[in-house]
Coordinates of C-alpha atoms in Angstrom, one line a residue:
X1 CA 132.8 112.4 95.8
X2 CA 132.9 116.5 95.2
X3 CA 130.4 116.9 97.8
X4 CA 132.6 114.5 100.3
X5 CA 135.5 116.8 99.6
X6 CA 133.3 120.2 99.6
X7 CA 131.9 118.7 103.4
X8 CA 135.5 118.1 104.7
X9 CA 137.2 121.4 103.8
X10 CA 133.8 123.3 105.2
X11 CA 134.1 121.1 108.3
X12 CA 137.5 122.2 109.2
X13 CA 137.4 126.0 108.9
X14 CA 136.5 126.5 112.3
X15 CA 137.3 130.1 112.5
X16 CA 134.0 132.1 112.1
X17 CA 131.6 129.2 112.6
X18 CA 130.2 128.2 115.9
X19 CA 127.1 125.3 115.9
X20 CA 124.2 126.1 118.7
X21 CA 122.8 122.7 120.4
X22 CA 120.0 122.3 117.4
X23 CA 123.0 122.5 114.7
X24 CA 122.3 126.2 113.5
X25 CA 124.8 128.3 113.1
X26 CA 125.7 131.1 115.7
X27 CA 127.7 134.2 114.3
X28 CA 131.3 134.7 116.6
X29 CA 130.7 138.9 116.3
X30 CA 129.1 138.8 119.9
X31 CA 126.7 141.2 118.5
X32 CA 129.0 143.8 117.3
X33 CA 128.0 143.7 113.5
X34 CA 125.5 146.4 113.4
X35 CA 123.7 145.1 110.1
X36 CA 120.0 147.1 110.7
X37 CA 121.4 150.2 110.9
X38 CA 118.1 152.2 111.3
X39 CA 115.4 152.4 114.1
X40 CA 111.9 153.7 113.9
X41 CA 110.9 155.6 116.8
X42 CA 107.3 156.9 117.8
X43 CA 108.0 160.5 117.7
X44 CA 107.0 161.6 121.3
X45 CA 109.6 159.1 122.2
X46 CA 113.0 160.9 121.5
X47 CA 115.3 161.2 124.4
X48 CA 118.9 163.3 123.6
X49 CA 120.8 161.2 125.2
X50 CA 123.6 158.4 124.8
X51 CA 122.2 155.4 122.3
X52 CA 122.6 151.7 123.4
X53 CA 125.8 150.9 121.2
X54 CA 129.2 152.1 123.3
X55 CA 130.5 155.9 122.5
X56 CA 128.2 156.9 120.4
X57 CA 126.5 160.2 121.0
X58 CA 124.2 162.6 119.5
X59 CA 124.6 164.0 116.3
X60 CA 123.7 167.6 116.2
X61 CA 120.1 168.7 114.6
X62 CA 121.5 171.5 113.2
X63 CA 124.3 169.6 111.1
X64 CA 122.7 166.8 108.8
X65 CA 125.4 164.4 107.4
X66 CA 123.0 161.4 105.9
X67 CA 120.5 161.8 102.6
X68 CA 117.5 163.7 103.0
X69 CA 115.8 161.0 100.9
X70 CA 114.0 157.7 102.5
X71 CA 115.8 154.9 101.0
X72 CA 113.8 151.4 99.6
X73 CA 114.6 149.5 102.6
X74 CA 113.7 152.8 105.1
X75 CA 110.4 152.9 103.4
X76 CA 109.6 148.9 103.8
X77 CA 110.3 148.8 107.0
X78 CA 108.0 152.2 107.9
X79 CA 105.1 151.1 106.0
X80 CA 105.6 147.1 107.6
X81 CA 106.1 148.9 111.0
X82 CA 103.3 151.2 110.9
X83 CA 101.1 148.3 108.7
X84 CA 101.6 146.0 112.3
X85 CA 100.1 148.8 114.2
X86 CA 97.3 149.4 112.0
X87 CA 96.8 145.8 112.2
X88 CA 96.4 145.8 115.9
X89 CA 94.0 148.7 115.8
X90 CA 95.7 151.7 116.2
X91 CA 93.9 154.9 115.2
X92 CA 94.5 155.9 111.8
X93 CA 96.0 159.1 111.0
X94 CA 94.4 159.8 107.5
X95 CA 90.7 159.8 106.9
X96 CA 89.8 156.1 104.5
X97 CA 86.5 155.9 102.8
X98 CA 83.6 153.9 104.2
X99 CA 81.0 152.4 102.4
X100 CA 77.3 153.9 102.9
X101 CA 75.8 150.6 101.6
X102 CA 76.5 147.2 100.4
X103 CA 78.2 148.4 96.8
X104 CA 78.2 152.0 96.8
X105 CA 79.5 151.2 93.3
X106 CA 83.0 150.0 94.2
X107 CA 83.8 146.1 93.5
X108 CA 84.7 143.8 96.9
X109 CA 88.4 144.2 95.6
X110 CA 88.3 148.0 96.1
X111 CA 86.8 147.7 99.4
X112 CA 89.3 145.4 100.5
X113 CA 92.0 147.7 99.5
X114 CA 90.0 150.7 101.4
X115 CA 90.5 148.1 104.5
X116 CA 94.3 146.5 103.9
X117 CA 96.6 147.8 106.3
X118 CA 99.5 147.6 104.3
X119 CA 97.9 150.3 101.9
X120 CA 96.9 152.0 104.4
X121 CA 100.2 152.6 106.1
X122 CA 101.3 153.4 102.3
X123 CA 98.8 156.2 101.9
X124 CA 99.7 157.7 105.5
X125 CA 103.7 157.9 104.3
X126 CA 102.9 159.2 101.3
X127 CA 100.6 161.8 103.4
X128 CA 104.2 162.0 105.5
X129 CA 101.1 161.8 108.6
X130 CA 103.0 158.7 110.4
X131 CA 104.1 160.3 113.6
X132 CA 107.6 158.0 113.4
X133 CA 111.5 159.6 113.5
X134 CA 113.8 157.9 111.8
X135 CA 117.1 156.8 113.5
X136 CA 120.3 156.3 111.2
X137 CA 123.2 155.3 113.2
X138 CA 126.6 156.9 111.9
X139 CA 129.8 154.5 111.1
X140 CA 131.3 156.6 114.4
X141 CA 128.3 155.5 116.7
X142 CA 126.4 158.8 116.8
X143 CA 122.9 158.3 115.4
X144 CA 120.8 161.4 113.1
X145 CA 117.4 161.8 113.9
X146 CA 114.9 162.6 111.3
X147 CA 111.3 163.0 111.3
X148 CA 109.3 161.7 107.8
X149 CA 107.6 165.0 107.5
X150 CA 111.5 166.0 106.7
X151 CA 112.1 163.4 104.5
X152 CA 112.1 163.2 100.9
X153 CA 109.3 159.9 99.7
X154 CA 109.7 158.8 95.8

């Protein structure tokens, strides 16, 4: 009987829900909630121009508004970005041991970690090697670019 009740007062608040044909919900924003408000962009990629969103413009180099340090969710989504590529077989931009023969001493569980992307991408930020730049968009629309060499890592 709660749930009845619960299910009829949800039902008819119509205001911020919309249903898609498969019965999931669709947000009414059109797109204009900028939740992911950070980009990672290969650094030889870096145009100074207008970004995608609508007025927003450059911030200057020279006059750094934002944290100098890499924030928990900055850093997962670097070492998940960068993790992918290693994944895929991009070069590597730190040196990683290899093994001269079977053991060389090591147990399979430390030769697995030598292999696992994910640390690897970890030891390259901590190395600040990743050639990335970090784009944080402002409240205003204009965006700060920052390269991880210039960041601070915990």
């Amino acid at each position: 009987m709660y749930m009845e009740a619960y299910n009829e007062n949800y039902l008819n608040d119509d205001d911020d829900y919309m249903g898609d044909e498969f019965g999931q919900g669709v947000d009414s924003d059109d797109g204009e909630n900028y939740e992911n408000d950070i980009d990672i962009i290969a650094d030889n990629q870096v145009k100074k121009e207008k970004c995608d969103y609508e007025n927003s413009e450059v911030n200057d180099d020279n006059i750094r508004i934002t944290s100098p340090y890499l924030t928990k969710y900055e850093k997962a989504r670097i070492i998940g970005t960068r993790a992918l590529q290693i994944s895929l077989n991009a070069p590597l931009t730190i040196p990683i041991e290899t093994q001269d023969d079977g053991t060389n001493g090591k147990s399979e569980y430390d030769n697995y970690l030598n292999n696992d992307p994910l640390v690897i991408a970890e030891k390259e930020l901590y190395n600040k090697s990743i050639p990335f730049i970090l784009r944080r968009y402002l409240p205003n629309g204009s965006y700060e670019d920052w390269r991880l060499d210039e960041l601070i890592i915990d």
